[in-house]
Short mmCIF file of C-alpha atoms and ligand atoms in Angstrom, two decimals:
data_model
loop_
_atom_site.label_atom_id
_atom_site.label_comp_id
_atom_site.label_asym_id
_atom_site.label_seq_id
_atom_site.Cartn_x
_atom_site.Cartn_y
_atom_site.Cartn_z
CA MET A 1 24.08 80.35 131.33
CA THR A 2 22.87 81.92 128.07
CA GLN A 3 25.33 81.67 125.22
CA THR A 4 26.27 85.07 123.86
CA TRP A 5 27.58 85.84 120.41
CA THR A 6 29.99 88.36 118.93
CA LEU A 7 30.65 89.46 115.37
CA ALA A 8 34.00 88.07 114.23
CA ASP A 9 36.54 90.44 112.73
CA HIS A 10 35.28 91.55 109.32
CA ARG A 11 35.29 94.35 106.76
CA VAL A 12 32.75 95.47 104.17
CA PHE A 13 34.14 96.43 100.77
CA ALA A 14 32.29 98.19 97.99
CA PRO A 15 33.41 97.86 94.34
CA PRO A 16 35.87 100.50 93.08
CA ALA A 17 34.31 103.93 92.42
CA GLY A 18 32.29 103.95 89.21
CA ALA A 19 32.50 100.16 88.70
CA LYS A 20 29.56 97.78 88.82
CA GLY A 21 29.91 94.87 91.17
CA GLU A 22 29.05 93.28 94.47
CA MET A 23 29.43 94.70 97.95
CA LEU A 24 31.50 92.08 99.77
CA LEU A 25 31.61 91.09 103.41
CA PHE A 26 35.12 89.84 104.20
CA GLY A 27 35.75 87.54 107.19
CA ALA A 28 39.23 88.27 108.51
CA ASP A 29 39.87 84.83 110.02
CA GLN A 30 39.07 82.71 107.00
CA ALA A 31 39.41 85.16 104.12
CA SER A 32 35.76 84.35 103.42
CA LEU A 33 33.77 86.58 101.08
CA PHE A 34 30.00 86.99 100.89
CA ALA A 35 27.99 89.27 98.64
CA ILE A 36 25.71 91.46 100.73
CA ASP A 37 23.15 94.18 100.08
CA SER A 38 22.91 97.51 101.86
CA ALA A 39 20.17 96.26 104.22
CA THR A 40 22.49 93.48 105.46
CA ARG A 41 25.34 95.97 105.78
CA ASP A 42 23.08 98.13 108.00
CA VAL A 43 22.20 95.17 110.24
CA ILE A 44 25.89 94.36 110.65
CA ALA A 45 26.65 97.99 111.50
CA ARG A 46 23.92 97.92 114.19
CA TRP A 47 25.46 94.91 115.96
CA ARG A 48 29.16 95.17 115.35
CA GLN A 49 29.94 97.21 118.47
CA ARG A 50 28.12 94.80 120.79
CA GLU A 51 30.58 92.58 122.63
CA ALA A 52 28.00 90.00 123.69
CA ILE A 53 24.80 89.49 121.71
CA ASP A 54 21.99 87.40 123.19
CA LEU A 55 20.21 86.16 120.07
CA ASP A 56 16.92 85.96 121.98
CA ASP A 57 17.05 89.75 122.33
CA VAL A 58 17.55 90.35 118.61
CA PRO A 59 14.46 91.67 116.82
CA GLU A 60 12.99 89.37 114.19
CA THR A 61 13.95 91.81 111.43
CA ASP A 62 17.69 91.41 112.21
CA ARG A 63 17.64 87.83 113.41
CA GLU A 64 17.63 86.27 109.96
CA VAL A 65 20.80 88.14 109.02
CA LEU A 66 22.55 87.24 112.29
CA ASP A 67 21.63 83.57 111.86
CA ALA A 68 23.15 83.64 108.37
CA LEU A 69 26.28 85.26 109.78
CA ALA A 70 26.50 82.51 112.40
CA ASP A 71 26.26 79.88 109.63
CA ALA A 72 29.13 81.66 107.88
CA GLN A 73 31.14 81.76 111.14
CA LEU A 74 31.08 85.52 111.07
CA LEU A 75 28.98 85.59 114.21
CA VAL A 76 30.68 83.34 116.74
CA PRO A 77 30.23 82.35 120.39
CA SER A 78 31.83 85.15 122.43
CA ALA A 79 34.04 82.57 124.19
CA TRP A 80 35.74 81.77 120.84
CA LEU A 81 37.36 85.18 120.78
CA ARG A 82 39.42 84.19 123.81
CA ARG A 83 40.66 80.97 122.21
CA SER A 84 44.40 80.43 122.23
CA PRO A 85 46.18 80.88 118.92
CA ARG A 86 46.78 77.91 116.64
CA ALA A 87 49.90 75.84 117.37
CA PRO A 88 52.75 76.68 114.98
CA ILE A 89 53.35 74.30 112.08
CA ASP A 90 55.91 71.57 112.76
CA PRO A 91 58.45 71.81 109.90
CA ALA A 92 59.28 68.11 110.28
CA ALA A 93 55.69 67.27 109.36
CA VAL A 94 55.81 69.13 106.04
CA PRO A 95 57.20 67.12 103.12
CA MET A 96 59.44 68.87 100.65
CA ALA A 97 57.55 70.53 97.79
CA THR A 98 59.94 72.97 96.15
CA LEU A 99 63.71 73.10 95.92
CA VAL A 100 65.42 76.20 94.59
CA LEU A 101 68.77 75.20 93.19
CA GLU A 102 71.35 77.99 93.22
CA ALA A 103 73.20 76.25 90.46
CA ALA A 104 75.48 79.17 89.66
CA GLN A 105 76.39 81.62 92.37
CA ALA A 106 77.81 83.83 89.70
CA CYS A 107 76.37 86.28 87.23
CA ASN A 108 77.37 88.08 84.06
CA LEU A 109 75.24 91.09 85.03
CA ARG A 110 75.60 93.52 87.93
CA CYS A 111 72.05 94.68 88.63
CA THR A 112 72.05 97.78 90.77
CA TYR A 113 69.52 96.43 93.28
CA CYS A 114 70.75 92.82 93.50
CA TYR A 115 70.08 91.20 96.88
CA ALA A 116 72.55 88.46 96.00
CA GLY A 117 75.61 90.69 95.71
CA GLY A 118 76.18 90.06 92.01
CA GLY A 119 74.81 86.53 92.22
CA ALA A 120 77.45 85.15 94.61
CA TYR A 121 75.45 85.77 97.82
CA GLY A 122 78.32 87.27 99.70
CA GLY A 123 81.02 84.70 98.84
CA PRO A 124 83.26 84.14 95.83
CA SER A 125 81.61 83.38 92.49
CA ARG A 126 81.20 79.63 92.08
CA VAL A 127 79.08 76.98 90.40
CA MET A 128 77.45 73.79 91.66
CA ARG A 129 78.95 70.45 90.66
CA ALA A 130 76.65 68.50 88.35
CA GLU A 131 76.81 65.48 90.67
CA LEU A 132 75.64 67.60 93.61
CA ALA A 133 72.80 69.09 91.54
CA ALA A 134 71.63 65.61 90.59
CA ARG A 135 71.71 64.44 94.23
CA ALA A 136 69.73 67.48 95.27
CA ALA A 137 67.02 66.81 92.70
CA ARG A 138 66.78 63.20 93.86
CA HIS A 139 66.56 64.38 97.47
CA LEU A 140 63.66 66.68 96.54
CA VAL A 141 61.69 63.74 95.19
CA GLU A 142 62.64 61.35 98.00
CA ALA A 143 61.76 63.87 100.74
CA SER A 144 58.40 64.75 99.21
CA GLY A 145 56.35 62.25 101.23
CA ASP A 146 52.86 61.78 99.85
CA ARG A 147 52.97 64.74 97.48
CA ASN A 148 52.20 63.85 93.88
CA THR A 149 53.99 66.84 92.41
CA VAL A 150 57.27 68.52 93.29
CA THR A 151 58.88 71.62 91.85
CA LEU A 152 62.50 72.16 91.00
CA VAL A 153 63.50 75.79 90.45
CA LEU A 154 66.67 76.42 88.48
CA PHE A 155 68.10 79.58 89.91
CA GLY A 156 71.27 81.59 90.41
CA GLY A 157 72.95 84.09 90.05
CA GLU A 158 72.44 83.20 86.43
CA PRO A 159 71.64 79.48 86.18
CA LEU A 160 72.59 79.22 82.50
CA LEU A 161 76.21 79.87 83.48
CA ASN A 162 76.13 76.25 84.67
CA PHE A 163 74.17 74.27 82.11
CA PRO A 164 75.78 70.89 83.07
CA ALA A 165 74.32 71.16 86.60
CA LEU A 166 70.87 72.11 85.27
CA GLU A 167 70.88 69.19 82.88
CA ALA A 168 72.03 66.75 85.57
CA ALA A 169 69.42 67.95 88.06
CA VAL A 170 66.52 67.78 85.62
CA LEU A 171 67.43 64.33 84.28
CA GLU A 172 67.96 62.87 87.76
CA GLY A 173 64.83 64.54 89.14
CA GLU A 174 62.73 63.22 86.27
CA ALA A 175 64.07 59.70 86.71
CA ALA A 176 63.45 59.76 90.47
CA ALA A 177 59.94 61.14 90.00
CA ALA A 178 59.07 58.59 87.33
CA ALA A 179 60.26 55.75 89.57
CA ARG A 180 57.84 56.92 92.28
CA GLY A 181 54.94 57.84 90.04
CA LYS A 182 55.29 61.54 90.82
CA LYS A 183 55.35 64.58 88.60
CA LEU A 184 58.38 66.86 88.53
CA VAL A 185 57.71 70.42 87.43
CA VAL A 186 60.76 72.47 86.50
CA SER A 187 61.00 76.21 86.19
CA MET A 188 63.89 78.56 85.65
CA THR A 189 64.53 82.19 86.38
CA THR A 190 67.12 83.70 84.06
CA ASN A 191 68.47 87.08 83.06
CA GLY A 192 67.82 86.08 79.43
CA THR A 193 71.30 86.78 78.08
CA ARG A 194 72.75 83.27 78.06
CA PHE A 195 70.51 81.08 75.93
CA THR A 196 72.50 78.68 73.77
CA PRO A 197 70.99 76.39 71.12
CA GLU A 198 71.74 73.42 73.41
CA ALA A 199 70.02 75.06 76.40
CA LEU A 200 67.02 76.12 74.31
CA ASP A 201 66.53 72.60 72.99
CA PHE A 202 66.74 71.25 76.53
CA LEU A 203 64.21 73.79 77.83
CA ALA A 204 61.84 72.84 75.02
CA GLU A 205 62.29 69.08 75.41
CA HIS A 206 61.71 69.12 79.18
CA ARG A 207 58.93 71.75 79.07
CA ILE A 208 60.72 73.97 81.53
CA GLY A 209 58.75 77.10 82.40
CA VAL A 210 60.91 80.19 82.04
CA SER A 211 60.73 83.55 83.78
CA VAL A 212 62.95 86.26 82.37
CA SER A 213 64.09 89.19 84.47
CA ILE A 214 63.46 92.35 82.47
CA ASP A 215 62.67 95.77 83.83
CA GLY A 216 60.83 97.47 80.96
CA PRO A 217 61.91 99.94 78.29
CA PRO A 218 65.64 100.18 77.44
CA ASP A 219 66.39 103.24 79.57
CA ILE A 220 65.06 101.63 82.76
CA HIS A 221 66.29 98.12 82.04
CA ASP A 222 69.79 99.20 81.03
CA ALA A 223 70.14 101.46 84.06
CA ASN A 224 69.12 98.60 86.35
CA ARG A 225 70.68 95.59 84.65
CA PRO A 226 74.11 96.30 83.09
CA TYR A 227 76.78 93.73 82.31
CA VAL A 228 79.63 93.28 84.74
CA GLY A 229 82.81 95.12 83.87
CA GLY A 230 84.18 98.46 82.88
CA LYS A 231 81.64 100.04 80.56
CA ARG A 232 78.61 98.59 82.32
CA ARG A 233 76.85 98.09 79.01
CA GLY A 234 73.09 97.60 79.30
CA SER A 235 71.62 94.14 78.63
CA TYR A 236 68.21 95.11 77.16
CA ALA A 237 68.96 94.35 73.50
CA ASP A 238 70.42 90.93 74.33
CA VAL A 239 67.49 90.00 76.58
CA VAL A 240 64.96 90.88 73.88
CA GLU A 241 66.93 88.81 71.37
CA GLY A 242 67.16 85.94 73.89
CA VAL A 243 63.40 86.01 74.42
CA ARG A 244 62.85 85.97 70.65
CA GLN A 245 65.04 82.85 70.33
CA LEU A 246 63.35 81.22 73.30
CA ARG A 247 59.92 81.69 71.78
CA GLU A 248 61.07 80.49 68.40
CA ARG A 249 62.76 77.32 69.73
CA THR A 250 60.36 76.34 72.50
CA GLY A 251 57.09 77.71 71.10
CA ARG A 252 56.33 79.05 74.56
CA ARG A 253 56.17 82.59 75.84
CA PRO A 254 58.10 83.31 79.05
CA ALA A 255 56.83 85.35 81.99
CA ALA A 256 58.47 88.67 82.82
CA ARG A 257 59.82 89.36 86.30
CA VAL A 258 60.24 93.07 86.78
CA THR A 259 62.12 94.79 89.59
CA LEU A 260 61.79 98.53 89.90
CA LYS A 261 63.54 101.01 92.15
CA PRO A 262 61.51 103.64 94.00
CA ASP A 263 62.35 106.41 91.54
CA GLN A 264 60.91 104.20 88.75
CA TRP A 265 57.58 103.40 90.41
CA ALA A 266 55.84 106.33 88.72
CA ARG A 267 56.41 104.53 85.40
CA ILE A 268 54.72 101.23 86.31
CA PRO A 269 51.89 101.43 83.73
CA GLU A 270 54.37 102.27 80.96
CA VAL A 271 56.70 99.41 81.98
CA PHE A 272 53.77 96.99 81.97
CA GLU A 273 52.58 98.06 78.51
CA HIS A 274 56.06 97.74 77.12
CA LEU A 275 56.41 94.17 78.33
CA LEU A 276 52.96 93.23 77.07
CA ASP A 277 53.98 94.52 73.66
CA LEU A 278 57.07 92.30 73.80
CA GLY A 279 54.73 89.30 74.12
CA PHE A 280 55.37 88.04 77.67
CA VAL A 281 52.70 85.65 78.85
CA GLU A 282 52.44 87.36 82.25
CA VAL A 283 54.14 90.33 83.88
CA GLY A 284 54.89 90.45 87.61
CA ILE A 285 56.26 93.63 89.13
CA ALA A 286 58.28 93.70 92.36
CA PRO A 287 59.47 96.80 94.11
CA THR A 288 63.17 96.43 94.96
CA SER A 289 63.99 94.87 98.30
CA PRO A 290 65.53 97.35 100.74
CA VAL A 291 68.98 95.89 100.22
CA SER A 292 70.42 99.20 101.34
CA ALA A 293 69.07 102.41 102.83
CA THR A 294 69.45 104.09 99.42
CA LEU A 295 66.63 101.90 98.11
CA LEU A 296 64.13 102.98 100.74
CA PRO A 297 61.22 104.92 99.19
CA THR A 298 59.89 108.32 100.14
CA ALA A 299 56.20 108.69 101.01
CA GLU A 300 55.58 110.08 97.50
CA GLN A 301 57.27 107.09 95.91
CA ASP A 302 55.18 104.73 98.02
CA GLU A 303 52.11 106.59 96.75
CA ALA A 304 53.35 106.25 93.15
CA LEU A 305 53.70 102.48 93.65
CA PHE A 306 50.13 102.16 94.82
CA ALA A 307 48.89 104.50 92.09
CA GLY A 308 50.68 102.39 89.47
CA PHE A 309 49.20 99.14 90.76
CA SER A 310 45.77 100.81 90.99
CA ARG A 311 45.98 101.90 87.36
CA LEU A 312 46.72 98.32 86.35
CA ALA A 313 43.85 97.05 88.52
CA GLN A 314 41.53 99.52 86.77
CA ARG A 315 42.80 98.34 83.41
CA PHE A 316 42.19 94.76 84.60
CA VAL A 317 38.54 95.62 85.37
CA ASP A 318 38.11 97.35 81.99
CA ASP A 319 39.60 94.37 80.14
CA ALA A 320 37.52 91.92 82.17
CA ALA A 321 34.36 93.78 81.10
CA ARG A 322 35.33 92.86 77.54
CA GLY A 323 36.01 89.25 78.54
CA ARG A 324 39.79 89.64 78.48
CA VAL A 325 42.32 88.76 81.19
CA LEU A 326 45.07 91.32 81.76
CA PRO A 327 48.16 89.18 82.54
CA PHE A 328 49.27 91.16 85.60
CA SER A 329 50.70 88.40 87.81
CA ASN A 330 50.53 90.32 91.11
CA LEU A 331 46.79 90.83 90.78
CA LEU A 332 46.10 87.39 89.30
CA ASP A 333 47.84 85.73 92.27
CA LEU A 334 45.75 87.69 94.75
CA LEU A 335 42.47 87.21 92.87
CA ALA A 336 43.11 83.46 92.57
CA ARG A 337 43.59 83.19 96.34
CA LEU A 338 40.38 85.14 96.95
CA HIS A 339 38.50 83.05 94.42
CA LEU A 340 39.58 79.80 96.07
CA GLY A 341 39.21 81.15 99.63
CA GLN A 342 42.82 80.23 100.36
CA VAL A 343 43.98 81.24 103.85
CA LYS A 344 47.66 81.77 104.53
CA PRO A 345 48.62 80.28 107.89
CA VAL A 346 52.19 81.44 107.16
CA PRO A 347 53.48 84.16 104.86
CA CYS A 348 55.14 81.72 102.45
CA GLY A 349 56.47 78.20 102.32
CA ALA A 350 60.02 79.16 103.35
CA GLY A 351 61.36 76.30 105.47
CA LEU A 352 57.98 74.58 105.26
CA GLY A 353 58.33 72.51 102.13
CA TYR A 354 60.19 75.25 100.27
CA VAL A 355 63.97 75.45 100.65
CA ALA A 356 66.95 76.71 98.70
CA MET A 357 70.27 74.93 98.25
CA ASP A 358 73.50 76.78 97.55
CA ALA A 359 76.36 75.71 95.29
CA GLU A 360 78.02 73.71 98.12
CA GLY A 361 74.90 71.81 99.13
CA ALA A 362 73.85 73.91 102.15
CA PHE A 363 70.11 74.45 102.69
CA PHE A 364 68.71 77.90 103.47
CA LEU A 365 65.27 79.05 104.60
CA CYS A 366 64.72 80.48 101.13
CA HIS A 367 66.73 81.56 98.10
CA ARG A 368 67.12 85.10 99.31
CA PHE A 369 68.73 84.06 102.57
CA ALA A 370 71.46 82.00 100.89
CA GLY A 371 74.87 82.82 102.32
CA ASN A 372 73.46 84.07 105.63
CA GLY A 373 74.50 81.59 108.32
CA ASP A 374 71.63 82.65 110.60
CA PHE A 375 69.23 81.15 108.06
CA ARG A 376 71.26 78.06 107.14
CA ILE A 377 68.97 75.12 107.94
CA GLY A 378 71.07 72.06 107.15
CA ASP A 379 72.73 70.48 104.16
CA LEU A 380 72.32 67.70 101.66
CA ASP A 381 74.36 65.23 103.73
CA ALA A 382 72.71 65.80 107.12
CA GLY A 383 69.25 66.82 105.89
CA ILE A 384 67.14 69.68 107.17
CA ASP A 385 67.49 70.79 110.78
CA HIS A 386 63.80 71.21 111.58
CA ALA A 387 64.46 72.73 115.01
CA LYS A 388 66.52 75.44 113.37
CA VAL A 389 63.74 76.09 110.84
CA ARG A 390 61.21 76.49 113.65
CA ALA A 391 63.58 78.80 115.55
CA CYS A 392 64.12 80.97 112.43
CA LEU A 393 60.39 81.22 111.74
CA ASP A 394 59.56 81.97 115.40
CA GLU A 395 62.17 84.69 115.51
CA GLN A 396 60.70 86.27 112.40
CA ALA A 397 57.12 86.07 113.67
CA ALA A 398 57.68 87.23 117.27
CA PRO A 399 58.02 91.00 116.73
CA ARG A 400 54.81 91.21 114.67
CA GLU A 401 52.70 88.64 116.49
CA ASP A 402 50.37 91.12 118.22
CA ALA A 403 50.04 93.45 115.24
CA CYS A 404 49.23 90.58 112.88
CA ALA A 405 46.76 88.98 115.30
CA SER A 406 44.59 92.09 115.21
CA CYS A 407 45.10 92.98 111.53
CA TRP A 408 42.11 92.44 109.23
CA ALA A 409 44.45 91.31 106.41
CA ARG A 410 46.10 88.54 108.46
CA SER A 411 44.58 85.59 106.61
CA LEU A 412 45.92 86.86 103.29
CA CYS A 413 49.26 88.26 104.46
CA ALA A 414 50.28 86.36 107.60
CA GLY A 415 53.22 88.62 108.34
CA GLY A 416 54.83 89.41 104.99
CA CYS A 417 58.09 88.21 103.47
CA HIS A 418 60.62 87.06 106.09
CA TYR A 419 63.52 88.34 104.01
CA GLU A 420 62.02 91.80 103.53
CA ASN A 421 61.17 92.02 107.22
CA HIS A 422 64.66 90.90 108.22
CA GLN A 423 66.25 93.38 105.85
CA ARG A 424 64.12 96.30 106.99
CA GLU A 425 64.14 95.64 110.69
CA SER A 426 67.32 93.72 111.57
CA VAL A 427 69.68 95.10 108.93
CA LEU A 428 68.41 98.66 108.43
CA GLY A 429 66.96 99.08 111.93
CA LEU A 430 63.56 100.33 110.73
CA ALA A 431 60.42 100.08 112.84
CA GLN A 432 58.33 96.92 112.50
CA GLY A 433 55.32 97.15 110.21
CA GLY A 434 56.61 99.70 107.70
CA SER A 435 55.10 97.82 104.75
CA CYS A 436 51.74 97.08 106.35
CA ASP A 437 49.82 100.06 104.99
CA PHE A 438 50.76 99.15 101.46
CA ILE A 439 49.93 95.46 102.01
CA ARG A 440 46.48 96.29 103.38
CA ARG A 441 45.70 98.80 100.64
CA TRP A 442 46.75 96.29 98.01
CA ILE A 443 44.67 93.48 99.49
CA GLU A 444 41.68 95.82 99.77
CA LEU A 445 42.09 96.80 96.12
CA GLY A 446 42.18 93.10 95.21
CA ILE A 447 38.97 92.39 97.14
CA ARG A 448 37.16 95.33 95.55
CA THR A 449 38.34 94.23 92.12
CA TYR A 450 37.16 90.70 92.83
CA GLY A 451 33.74 92.13 93.73
CA THR A 452 33.42 93.50 90.21
CA LEU A 453 34.03 90.04 88.74
CA ARG A 454 31.76 88.14 91.13
CA ALA A 455 28.70 90.09 90.04
CA ASP A 456 28.57 87.68 87.08
CA PRO A 457 29.15 84.10 88.31
CA ASP A 458 29.79 82.99 84.71
CA HIS A 459 32.42 85.65 84.18
CA PRO A 460 35.18 84.19 81.96
CA VAL A 461 37.85 85.71 84.21
CA LEU A 462 36.56 83.62 87.15
CA ALA A 463 36.90 80.50 85.01
CA PHE A 464 40.41 81.63 84.11
CA LEU A 465 41.30 82.06 87.80
CA SER A 466 40.11 78.52 88.56
CA ARG A 467 42.11 77.08 85.67
CA ARG A 468 45.21 79.05 86.68
CA ALA A 469 44.87 77.78 90.26
CA ASP A 470 44.51 74.20 88.97
CA ASP A 471 47.64 74.66 86.89
CA ASP A 472 49.50 76.04 89.93
CA ALA A 473 48.28 73.19 92.11
CA SER A 474 49.44 70.61 89.61
CA SER A 475 52.76 72.38 89.12
S1 LIG B 1 49.66 93.75 106.94
FE1 LIG B 1 51.20 93.85 108.59
S2 LIG B 1 50.05 93.55 110.49
FE2 LIG B 1 48.76 92.87 108.78
S3 LIG B 1 49.13 90.65 108.64
FE3 LIG B 1 50.54 91.69 107.20
S4 LIG B 1 52.46 91.99 108.36
FE4 LIG B 1 50.82 91.53 109.84
S1 LIG B 2 60.87 84.70 102.68
FE1 LIG B 2 60.22 86.16 101.12
S2 LIG B 2 61.54 85.80 99.33
FE2 LIG B 2 61.69 84.02 100.69
S3 LIG B 2 60.15 82.59 99.93
FE3 LIG B 2 59.20 83.78 101.55
S4 LIG B 2 58.17 85.48 100.47
FE4 LIG B 2 59.68 84.59 99.05
#
């Protein structure tokens, strides 16, 4: 029987309007990208509707293009399209890579959008014992199999409310890593209001990467991130002073983690500029999680979010044309994945090498699920319950399986954040897939932006993306 061929799922993306760059052919299964010209695009358009192509019937003029597509696995044997989906990953086979330590389930701020209920994750405020933190760090190293590098994330609430646990974890983790010839990378996410001279010296000495939560100019930041207690005083001035001290003592610039509520999305470019002016090394912007129905956006607000990100992408292209890298973390993360051709078999590492541990030593699928018994996946004494991890992940994937299987963005999205999906669908009862339009528009914008860079293979921004990816891989 003659073998027939079919074009695999793909999209063609032109550079953004008015920008120079390459037209890119995107392969949906492998996130592969190929520069094409308009003649190739026309050949693809001629054959894309054909379910079964007999290559012997293809005119010579088109055959060369189809052969090249077959080499790139964008033209595949028709039978492949009926292949069964890949087997799910076995959590027991994935060594531990990252442990998020919820060292203080307490916070001195009361951010208005906090998913952790004031840092305590639904229980009373409490802190982790230093001895438990040290054991957890050792466990991270010991459970990391053949990985050379492991990452310890100091997290809360506000982790600097429990410096003894941070110190114990880092020292024990470093000793355990050194004994096994591994590298321990430590990072911390803080609200920036609790730096002490002792903590700053420790951060400097152990080269701990710091991300500071800050939401932009004083009016936005103070409205979002007030102190706990009666007057709900804003924390902006103290955070800026904390960042100044951090830079002075450690000689390193922190990254900014921004969270904005829907009614603030129209101010994204202004927020970004403000934080650049404050000297942050990178700025990442997250829309608030739908912790409650009051944080759900209107259609106009969704549009403002995309418009804000698009403005920053345009600014990125303009800066790149001058050889500069705009430190917009969201876009840099996406461009780095495109540059390296990284496919996401799962949305994130939650439960698959990445776990969070609460103040009592219980493991959760990820930091945002801490305190939710449905996502408790073991503890430090008994280890990780891999069957429970698999059950949690399957339950998250099941409702979107069909939609994701036929979505062109699947290899770069893989289903979206489990926590956000759970919040939207199980807690708020919203329909599945409510974020998908935004995800696809954002990924498309990233691919188009990448096309503008690829036109010059020696573009300094491409070199920067490779270096950044190397740093991430070694961290
Ligand atoms: S955009 Fe939606 S449908 Fe597409 S892969 Fe992501 S979650 Fe699935
Ligand atoms: S589930 Fe969401 S918040 Fe948790 S690690 Fe994954 S992407 Fe991050």
